[in-house]
Short mmCIF file of C-alpha atoms and ligand atoms in Angstrom, two decimals:
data_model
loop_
_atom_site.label_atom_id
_atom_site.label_comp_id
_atom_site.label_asym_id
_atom_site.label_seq_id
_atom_site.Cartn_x
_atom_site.Cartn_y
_atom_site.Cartn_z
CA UNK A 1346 -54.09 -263.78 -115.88
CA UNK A 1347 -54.48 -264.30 -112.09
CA UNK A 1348 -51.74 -264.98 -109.79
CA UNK A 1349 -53.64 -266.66 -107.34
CA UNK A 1350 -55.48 -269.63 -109.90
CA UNK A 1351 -53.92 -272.62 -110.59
CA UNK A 1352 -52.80 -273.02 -114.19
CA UNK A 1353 -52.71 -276.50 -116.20
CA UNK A 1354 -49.78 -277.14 -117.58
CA UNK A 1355 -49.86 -279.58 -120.89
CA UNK A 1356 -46.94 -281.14 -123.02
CA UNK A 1357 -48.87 -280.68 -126.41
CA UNK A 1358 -52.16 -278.89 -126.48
CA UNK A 1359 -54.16 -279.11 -129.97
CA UNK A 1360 -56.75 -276.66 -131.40
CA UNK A 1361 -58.84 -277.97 -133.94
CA UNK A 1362 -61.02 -281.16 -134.29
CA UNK A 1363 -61.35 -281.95 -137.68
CA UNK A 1364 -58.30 -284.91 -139.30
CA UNK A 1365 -55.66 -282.89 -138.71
CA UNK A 1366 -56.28 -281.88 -135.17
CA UNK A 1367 -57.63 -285.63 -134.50
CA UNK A 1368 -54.58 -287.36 -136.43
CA UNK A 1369 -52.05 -285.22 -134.60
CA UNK A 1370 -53.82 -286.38 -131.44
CA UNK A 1371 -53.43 -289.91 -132.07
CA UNK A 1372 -49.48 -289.47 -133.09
CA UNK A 1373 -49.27 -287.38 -130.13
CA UNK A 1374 -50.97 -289.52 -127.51
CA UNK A 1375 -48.85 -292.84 -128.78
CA UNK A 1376 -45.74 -290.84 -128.07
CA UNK A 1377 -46.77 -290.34 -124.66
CA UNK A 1378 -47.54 -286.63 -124.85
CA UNK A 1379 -50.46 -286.55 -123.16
CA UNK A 1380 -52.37 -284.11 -125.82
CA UNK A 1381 -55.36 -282.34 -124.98
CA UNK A 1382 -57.81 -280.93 -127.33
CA UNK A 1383 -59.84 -278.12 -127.74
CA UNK A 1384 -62.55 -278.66 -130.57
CA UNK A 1385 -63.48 -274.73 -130.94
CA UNK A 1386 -66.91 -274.15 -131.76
CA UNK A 1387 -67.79 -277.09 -134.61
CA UNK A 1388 -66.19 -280.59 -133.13
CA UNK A 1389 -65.15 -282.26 -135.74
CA UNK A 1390 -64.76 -279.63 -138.12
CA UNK A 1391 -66.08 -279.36 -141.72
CA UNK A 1392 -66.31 -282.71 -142.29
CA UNK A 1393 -69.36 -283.02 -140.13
CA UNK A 1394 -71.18 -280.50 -142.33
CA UNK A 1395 -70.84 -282.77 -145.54
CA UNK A 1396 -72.46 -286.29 -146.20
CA UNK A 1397 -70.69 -289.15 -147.57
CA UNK A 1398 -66.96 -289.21 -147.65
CA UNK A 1399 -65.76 -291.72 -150.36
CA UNK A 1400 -62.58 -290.65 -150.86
CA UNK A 1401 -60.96 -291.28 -147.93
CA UNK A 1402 -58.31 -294.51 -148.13
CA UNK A 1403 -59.41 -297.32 -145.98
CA UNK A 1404 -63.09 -296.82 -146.27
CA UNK A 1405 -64.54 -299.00 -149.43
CA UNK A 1406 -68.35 -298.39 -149.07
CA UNK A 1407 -67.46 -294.75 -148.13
CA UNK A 1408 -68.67 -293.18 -144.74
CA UNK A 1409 -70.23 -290.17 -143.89
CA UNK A 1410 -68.22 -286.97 -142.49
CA UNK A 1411 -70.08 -287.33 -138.87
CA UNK A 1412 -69.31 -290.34 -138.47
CA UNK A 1413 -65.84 -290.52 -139.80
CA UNK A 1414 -64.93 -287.73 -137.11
CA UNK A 1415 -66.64 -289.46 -134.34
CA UNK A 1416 -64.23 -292.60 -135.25
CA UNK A 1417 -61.00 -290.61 -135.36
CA UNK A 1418 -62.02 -289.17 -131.78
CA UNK A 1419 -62.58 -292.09 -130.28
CA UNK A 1420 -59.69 -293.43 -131.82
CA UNK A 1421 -57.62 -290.59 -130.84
CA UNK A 1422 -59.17 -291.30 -126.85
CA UNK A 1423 -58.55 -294.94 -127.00
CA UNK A 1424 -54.65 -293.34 -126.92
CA UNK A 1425 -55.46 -291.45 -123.64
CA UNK A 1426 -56.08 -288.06 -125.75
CA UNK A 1427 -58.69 -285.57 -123.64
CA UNK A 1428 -61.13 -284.44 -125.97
CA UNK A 1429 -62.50 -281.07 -124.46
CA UNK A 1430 -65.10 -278.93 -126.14
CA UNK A 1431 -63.76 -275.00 -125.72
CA UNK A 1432 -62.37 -272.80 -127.94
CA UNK A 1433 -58.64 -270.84 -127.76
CA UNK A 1434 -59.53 -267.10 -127.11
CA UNK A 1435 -56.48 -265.61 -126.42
CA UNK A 1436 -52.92 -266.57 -127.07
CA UNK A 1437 -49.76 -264.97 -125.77
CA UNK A 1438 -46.67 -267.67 -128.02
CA UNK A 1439 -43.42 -267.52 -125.85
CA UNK A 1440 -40.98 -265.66 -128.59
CA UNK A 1441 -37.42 -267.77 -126.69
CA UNK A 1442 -38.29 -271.42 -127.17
CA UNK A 1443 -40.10 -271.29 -123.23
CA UNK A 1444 -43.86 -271.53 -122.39
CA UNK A 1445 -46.92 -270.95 -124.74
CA UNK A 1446 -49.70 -269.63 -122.91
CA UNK A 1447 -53.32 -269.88 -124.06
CA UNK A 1448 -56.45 -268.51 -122.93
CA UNK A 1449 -60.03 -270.84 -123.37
CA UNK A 1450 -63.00 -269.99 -123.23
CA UNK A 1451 -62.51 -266.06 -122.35
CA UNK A 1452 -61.52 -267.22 -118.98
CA UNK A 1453 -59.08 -269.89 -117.83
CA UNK A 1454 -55.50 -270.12 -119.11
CA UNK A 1455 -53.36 -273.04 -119.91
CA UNK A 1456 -49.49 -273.54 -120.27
CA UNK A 1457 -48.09 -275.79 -123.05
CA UNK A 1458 -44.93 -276.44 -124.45
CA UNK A 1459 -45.95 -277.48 -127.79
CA UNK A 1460 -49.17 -276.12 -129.39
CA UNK A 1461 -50.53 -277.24 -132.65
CA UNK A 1462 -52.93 -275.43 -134.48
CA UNK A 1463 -55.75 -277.30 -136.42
CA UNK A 1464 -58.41 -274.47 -136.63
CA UNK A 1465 -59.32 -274.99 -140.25
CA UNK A 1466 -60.79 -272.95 -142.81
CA UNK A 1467 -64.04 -271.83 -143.60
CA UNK A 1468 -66.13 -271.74 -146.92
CA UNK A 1469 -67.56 -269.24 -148.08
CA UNK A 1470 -71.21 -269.00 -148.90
CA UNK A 1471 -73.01 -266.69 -151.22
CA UNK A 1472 -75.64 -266.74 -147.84
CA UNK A 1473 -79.13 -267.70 -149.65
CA UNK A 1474 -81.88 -269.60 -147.43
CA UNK A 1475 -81.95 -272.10 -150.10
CA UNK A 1476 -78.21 -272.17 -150.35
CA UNK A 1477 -78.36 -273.39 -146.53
CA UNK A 1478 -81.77 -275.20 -147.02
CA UNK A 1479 -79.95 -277.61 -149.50
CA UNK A 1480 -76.62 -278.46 -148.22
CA UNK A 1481 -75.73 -281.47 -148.54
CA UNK A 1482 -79.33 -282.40 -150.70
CA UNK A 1483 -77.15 -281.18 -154.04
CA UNK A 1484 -75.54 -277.91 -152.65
CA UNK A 1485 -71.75 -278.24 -151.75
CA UNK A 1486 -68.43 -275.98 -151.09
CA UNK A 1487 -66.02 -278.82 -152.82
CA UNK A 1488 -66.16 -280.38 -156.31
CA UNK A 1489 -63.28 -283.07 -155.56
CA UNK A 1490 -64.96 -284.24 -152.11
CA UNK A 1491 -68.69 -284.44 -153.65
CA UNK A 1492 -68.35 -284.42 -157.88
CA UNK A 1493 -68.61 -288.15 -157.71
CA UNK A 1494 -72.50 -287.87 -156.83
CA UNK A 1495 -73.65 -285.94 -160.26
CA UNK A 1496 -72.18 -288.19 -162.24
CA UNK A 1497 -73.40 -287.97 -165.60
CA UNK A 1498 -75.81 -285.13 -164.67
CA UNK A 1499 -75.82 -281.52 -164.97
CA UNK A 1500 -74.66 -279.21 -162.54
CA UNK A 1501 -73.62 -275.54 -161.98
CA UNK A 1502 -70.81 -273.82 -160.18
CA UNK A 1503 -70.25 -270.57 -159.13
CA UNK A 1504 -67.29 -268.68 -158.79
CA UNK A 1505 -64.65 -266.88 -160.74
CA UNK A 1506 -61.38 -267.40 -159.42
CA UNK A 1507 -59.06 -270.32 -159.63
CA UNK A 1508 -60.54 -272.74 -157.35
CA UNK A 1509 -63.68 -272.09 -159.44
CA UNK A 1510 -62.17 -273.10 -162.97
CA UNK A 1511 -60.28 -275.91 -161.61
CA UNK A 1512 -63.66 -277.18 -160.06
CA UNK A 1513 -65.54 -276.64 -163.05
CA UNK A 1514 -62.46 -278.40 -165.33
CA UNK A 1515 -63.01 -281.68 -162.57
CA UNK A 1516 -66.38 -281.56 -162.73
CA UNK A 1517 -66.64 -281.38 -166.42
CA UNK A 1518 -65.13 -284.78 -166.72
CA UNK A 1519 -68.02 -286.13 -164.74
CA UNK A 1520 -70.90 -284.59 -165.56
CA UNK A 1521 -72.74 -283.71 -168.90
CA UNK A 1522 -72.84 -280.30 -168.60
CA UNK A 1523 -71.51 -277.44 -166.12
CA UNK A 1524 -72.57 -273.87 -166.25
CA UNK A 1525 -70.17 -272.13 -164.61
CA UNK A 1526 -72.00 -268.30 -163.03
CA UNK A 1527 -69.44 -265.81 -163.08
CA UNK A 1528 -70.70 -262.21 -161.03
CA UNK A 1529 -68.58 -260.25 -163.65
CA UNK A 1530 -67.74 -260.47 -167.22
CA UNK A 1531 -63.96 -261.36 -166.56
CA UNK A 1532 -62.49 -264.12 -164.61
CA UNK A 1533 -60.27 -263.49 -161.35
CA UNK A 1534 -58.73 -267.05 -162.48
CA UNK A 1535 -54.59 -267.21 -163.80
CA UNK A 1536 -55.03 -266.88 -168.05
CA UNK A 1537 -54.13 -270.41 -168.07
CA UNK A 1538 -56.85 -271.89 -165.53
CA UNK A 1539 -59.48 -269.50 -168.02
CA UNK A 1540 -58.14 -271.05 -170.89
CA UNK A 1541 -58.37 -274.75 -169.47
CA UNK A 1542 -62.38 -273.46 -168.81
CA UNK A 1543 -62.94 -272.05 -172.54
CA UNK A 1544 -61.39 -275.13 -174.04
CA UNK A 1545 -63.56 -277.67 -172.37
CA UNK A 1546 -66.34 -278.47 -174.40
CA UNK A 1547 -68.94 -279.26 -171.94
CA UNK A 1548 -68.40 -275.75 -169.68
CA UNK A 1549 -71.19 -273.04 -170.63
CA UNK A 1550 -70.17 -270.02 -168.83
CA UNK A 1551 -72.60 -267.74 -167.97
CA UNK A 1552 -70.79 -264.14 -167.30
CA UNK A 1553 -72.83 -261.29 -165.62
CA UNK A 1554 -75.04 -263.81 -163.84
CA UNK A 1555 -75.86 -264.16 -160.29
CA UNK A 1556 -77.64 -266.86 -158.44
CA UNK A 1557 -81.18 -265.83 -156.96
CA UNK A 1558 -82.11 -268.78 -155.54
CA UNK A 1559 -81.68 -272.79 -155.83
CA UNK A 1560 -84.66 -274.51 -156.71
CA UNK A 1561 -85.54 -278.32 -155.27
CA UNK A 1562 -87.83 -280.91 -153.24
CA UNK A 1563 -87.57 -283.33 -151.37
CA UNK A 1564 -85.27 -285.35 -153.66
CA UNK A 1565 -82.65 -282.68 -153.71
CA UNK A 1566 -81.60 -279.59 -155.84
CA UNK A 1567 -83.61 -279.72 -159.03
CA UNK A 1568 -82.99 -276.03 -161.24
CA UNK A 1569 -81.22 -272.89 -159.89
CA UNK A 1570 -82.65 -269.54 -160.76
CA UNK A 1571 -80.09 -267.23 -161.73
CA UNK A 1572 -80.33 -263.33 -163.21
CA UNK A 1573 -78.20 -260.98 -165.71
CA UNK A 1574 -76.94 -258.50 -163.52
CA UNK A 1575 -76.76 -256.57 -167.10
CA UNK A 1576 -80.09 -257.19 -168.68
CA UNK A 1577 -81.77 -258.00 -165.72
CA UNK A 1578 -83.06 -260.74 -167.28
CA UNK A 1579 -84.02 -264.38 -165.51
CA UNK A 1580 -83.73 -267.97 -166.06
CA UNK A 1581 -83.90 -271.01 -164.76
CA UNK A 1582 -80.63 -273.35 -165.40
CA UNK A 1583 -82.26 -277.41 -164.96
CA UNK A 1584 -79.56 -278.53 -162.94
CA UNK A 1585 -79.13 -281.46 -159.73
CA UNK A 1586 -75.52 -280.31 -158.58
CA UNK A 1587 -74.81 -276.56 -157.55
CA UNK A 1588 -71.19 -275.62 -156.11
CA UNK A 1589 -70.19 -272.71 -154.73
CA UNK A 1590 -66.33 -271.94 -155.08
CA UNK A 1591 -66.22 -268.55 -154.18
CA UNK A 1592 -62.69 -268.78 -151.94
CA UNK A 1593 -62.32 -270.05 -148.20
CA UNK A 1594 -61.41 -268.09 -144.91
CA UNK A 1595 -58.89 -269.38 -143.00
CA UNK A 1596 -59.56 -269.18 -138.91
CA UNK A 1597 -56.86 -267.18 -138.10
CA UNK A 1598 -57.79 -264.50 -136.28
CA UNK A 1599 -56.62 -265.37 -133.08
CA UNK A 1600 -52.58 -265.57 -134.40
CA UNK A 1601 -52.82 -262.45 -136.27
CA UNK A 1602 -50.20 -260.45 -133.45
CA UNK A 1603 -48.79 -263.90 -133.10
CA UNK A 1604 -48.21 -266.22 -136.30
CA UNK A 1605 -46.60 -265.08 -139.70
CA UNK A 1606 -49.62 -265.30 -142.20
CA UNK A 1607 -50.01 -264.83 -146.05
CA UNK A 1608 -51.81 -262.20 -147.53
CA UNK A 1609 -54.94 -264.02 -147.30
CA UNK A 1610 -54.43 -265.09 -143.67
CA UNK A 1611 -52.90 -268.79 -144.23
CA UNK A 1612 -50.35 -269.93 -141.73
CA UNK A 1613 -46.95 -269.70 -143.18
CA UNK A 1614 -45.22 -273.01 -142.45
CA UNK A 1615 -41.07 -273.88 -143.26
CA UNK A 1616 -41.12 -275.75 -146.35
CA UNK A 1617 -41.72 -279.48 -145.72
CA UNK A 1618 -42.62 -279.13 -142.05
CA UNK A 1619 -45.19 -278.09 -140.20
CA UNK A 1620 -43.09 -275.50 -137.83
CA UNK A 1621 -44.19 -271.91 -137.44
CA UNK A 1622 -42.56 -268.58 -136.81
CA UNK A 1623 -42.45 -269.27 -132.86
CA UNK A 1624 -40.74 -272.54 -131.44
CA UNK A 1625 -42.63 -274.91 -130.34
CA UNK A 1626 -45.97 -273.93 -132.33
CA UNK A 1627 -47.19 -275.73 -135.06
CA UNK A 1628 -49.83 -275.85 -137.52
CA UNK A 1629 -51.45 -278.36 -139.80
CA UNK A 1630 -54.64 -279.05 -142.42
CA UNK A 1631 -56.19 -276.43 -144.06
CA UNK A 1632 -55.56 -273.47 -141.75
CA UNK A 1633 -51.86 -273.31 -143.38
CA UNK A 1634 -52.74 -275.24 -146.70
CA UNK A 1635 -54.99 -273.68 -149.86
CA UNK A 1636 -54.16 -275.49 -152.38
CA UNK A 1637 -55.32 -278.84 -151.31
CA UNK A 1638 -57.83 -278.67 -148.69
CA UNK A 1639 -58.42 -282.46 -148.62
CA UNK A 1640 -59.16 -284.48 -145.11
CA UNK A 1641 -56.73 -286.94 -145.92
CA UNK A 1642 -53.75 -284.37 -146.76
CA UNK A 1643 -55.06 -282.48 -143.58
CA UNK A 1644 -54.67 -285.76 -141.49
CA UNK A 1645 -51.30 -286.38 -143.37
CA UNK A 1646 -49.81 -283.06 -141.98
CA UNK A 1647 -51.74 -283.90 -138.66
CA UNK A 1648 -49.03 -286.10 -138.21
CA UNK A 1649 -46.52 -284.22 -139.00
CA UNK A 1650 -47.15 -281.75 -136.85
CA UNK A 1651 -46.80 -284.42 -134.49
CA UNK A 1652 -43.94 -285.68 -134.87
CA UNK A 1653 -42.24 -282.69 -135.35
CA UNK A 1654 -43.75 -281.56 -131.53
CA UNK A 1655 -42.41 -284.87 -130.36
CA UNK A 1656 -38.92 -284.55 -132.32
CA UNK A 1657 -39.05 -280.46 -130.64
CA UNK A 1658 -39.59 -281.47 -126.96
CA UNK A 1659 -36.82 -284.43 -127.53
CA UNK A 1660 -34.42 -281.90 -128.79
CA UNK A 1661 -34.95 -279.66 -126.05
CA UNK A 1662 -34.46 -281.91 -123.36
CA UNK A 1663 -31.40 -282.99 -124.51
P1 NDP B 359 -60.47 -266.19 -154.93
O1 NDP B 359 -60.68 -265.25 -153.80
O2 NDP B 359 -59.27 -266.07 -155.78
O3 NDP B 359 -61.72 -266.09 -155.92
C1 NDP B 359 -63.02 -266.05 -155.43
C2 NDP B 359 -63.95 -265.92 -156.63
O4 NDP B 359 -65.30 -266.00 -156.15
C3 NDP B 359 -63.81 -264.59 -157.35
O5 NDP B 359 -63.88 -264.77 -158.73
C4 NDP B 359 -65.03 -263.80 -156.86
O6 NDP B 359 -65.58 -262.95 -157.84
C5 NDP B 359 -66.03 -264.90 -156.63
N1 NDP B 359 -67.02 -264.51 -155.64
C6 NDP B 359 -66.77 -264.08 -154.37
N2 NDP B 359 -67.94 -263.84 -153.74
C7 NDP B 359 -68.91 -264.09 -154.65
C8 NDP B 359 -70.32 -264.01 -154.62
N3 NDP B 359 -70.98 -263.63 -153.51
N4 NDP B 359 -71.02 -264.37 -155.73
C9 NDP B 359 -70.38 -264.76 -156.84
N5 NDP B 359 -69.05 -264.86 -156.94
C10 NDP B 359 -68.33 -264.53 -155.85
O7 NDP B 359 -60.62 -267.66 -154.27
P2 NDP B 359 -60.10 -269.07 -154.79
O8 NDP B 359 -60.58 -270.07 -153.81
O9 NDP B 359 -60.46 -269.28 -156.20
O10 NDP B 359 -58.51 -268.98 -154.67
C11 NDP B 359 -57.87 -268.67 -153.42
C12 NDP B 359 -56.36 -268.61 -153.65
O11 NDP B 359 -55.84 -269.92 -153.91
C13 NDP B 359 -56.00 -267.75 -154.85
O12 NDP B 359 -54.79 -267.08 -154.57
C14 NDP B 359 -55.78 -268.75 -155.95
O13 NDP B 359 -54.91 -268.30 -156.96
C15 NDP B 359 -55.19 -269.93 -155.17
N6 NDP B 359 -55.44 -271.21 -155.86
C16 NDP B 359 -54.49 -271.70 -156.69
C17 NDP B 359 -54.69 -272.87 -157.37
C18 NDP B 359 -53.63 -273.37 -158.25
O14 NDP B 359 -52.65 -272.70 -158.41
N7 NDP B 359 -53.79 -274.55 -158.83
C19 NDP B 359 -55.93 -273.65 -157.24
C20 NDP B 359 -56.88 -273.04 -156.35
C21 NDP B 359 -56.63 -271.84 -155.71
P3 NDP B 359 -64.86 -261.58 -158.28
O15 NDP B 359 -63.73 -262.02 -159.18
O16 NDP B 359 -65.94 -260.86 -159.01
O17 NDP B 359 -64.39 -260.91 -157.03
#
């Protein structure tokens, strides 16, 4: 960092646009702390990579994720938020309660007391053409957000672990049928989420199988072709839905020296609170939360994270 440049110096500084970065913003702005935010590289997050949201309180003909996002910004600016489009690249967390430092961009630095940390997670993708060519025509990373659609309809789902079989259990109380593709001929899932998957009548799973490609027109997803990675053999599964559950990467990267993490790279958080390791730091949605993964339980820590920053910077001062 240069001596000689003139750093910005912020109260509460927020990475991540999706509802927990924007609801934190609006807290954070109505209790005069002037939050900026930095969207990182997808404003608005995953939600504007899905369709219809119609499971979001408040909304009774449903909305779509765009849209939805471009609401909580402007609702978050109508508080006097700065909505910036950067990305944190570097971050150097003040270990005594002091200044957080935080490099965007790859190039200019800003000071913050407070930083919250919104950056999300990531699905993962199996990383066919027609994987990408049909997202959001039939092809989706989250049977609770989009089940709803295939009602009564048959669909497939692949995965192994326990997101996977408690997908498939959800989605089996919708649909008529699920085939579940499973890349092995064991689960990954706890013994009790596989047993939940064996006893449901309408689950068919197919063990040994791998997707080759997902089938469709202009309508949607129509059939998925899928092989035996054992016999080799092909076949073509008639099906409208296809999810892929195959786990989700949380973006994390940048705290690794920094943040304490789980295993898997989650932000560890005190329980019921949205506090870090390092004073002053916080983090909310699904960067520090894998069971849920839901905008509105994102949003709902959003604010917590808040109002914990506020409830930090009051303390302090006192
Ligand atoms: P996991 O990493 O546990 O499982 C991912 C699954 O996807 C594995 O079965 C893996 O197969 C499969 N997979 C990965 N890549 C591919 C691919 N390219 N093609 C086909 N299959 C693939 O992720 P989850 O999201 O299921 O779970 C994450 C964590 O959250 C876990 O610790 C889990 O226990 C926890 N969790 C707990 C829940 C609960 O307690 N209610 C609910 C949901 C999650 P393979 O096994 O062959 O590697």
């Amino acid at each position: 960092m240069s001596n000689t440049e003139e750093i910005e110096h912020l109260q509460c500084l927020i990475i991540g646009s999706g509802p927990a970065g924007y609801t934190a913003a609006i807290y954070a702005a109505r209790a005069d702390l002037h939050p900026v935010i930095y969207t990182g590289i997808v404003p608005g997050g995953q939600l504007t990579q899905t369709t219809d949201v119609d499971n979001f309180p408040g909304y009774p003909q449903g909305i779509t994720g765009p849209v939805m996002m471009e609401d909580l910004k402007a609702q978050a600016e109508r508080f006097g938020t700065q909505v910036r489009f950067g990305y944190a690249t570097e971050v150097d967390f003040s270990t005594d309660g002091g200044i957080h430092k935080i490099q965007i961009d790859g190039s200019k630095w800003v000071t913050a007391d407070t930083v919250i940390i919104a950056t999300g997670a990531t699905a993962k993708w199996l990383g066919l053409p027609s994987e990408e060519k049909y997202n959001g025509f039939g092809v989706s990373a989250c049977a609770v957000c989009d089940g709803f659609f295939f009602k009564g309809q048959d669909v497939a789902i692949v995965g192994a672990g326990d997101t996977a079989a408690e997908e498939a259990t959800y989605l089996a109380k919708l649909c008529r049928k699920v085939y579940m593709l499973v890349r092995r001929d064991e689960f990954r899932a706890s013994k009790a989420m596989v047993h939940r998957v064996q006893n449901t009548a309408n689950i068919e799973v197919l063990y040994n199988t791998e997707t080759e490609e997902i089938l469709g027109d202009e309508r949607g997803v129509n059939a998925v072709r899928v092989k035996n990675n054992k016999t080799l053999q092909e076949s073509v599964l008639d099906v409208t839905g296809f999810f892929v559950a195959i786990g989700h990467k949380p973006n994390t990267e940048l705290f690794q020296n920094s943040l304490d993490m789980d295993e898997t790279g989650y932000l560890l958080t005190k329980p019921d609170s949205t506090a870090t390791n390092i004073q002053g730091v916080f983090a909310c949605g699904d960067v520090q939360d894998h069971v849920y993964r839901q905008a509105i339980t994102a949003a709902g820590t959003g604010c917590m994270a808040a109002l914990e920053a506020e409830r930090y910077l009051a303390g302090r001062d006192d």
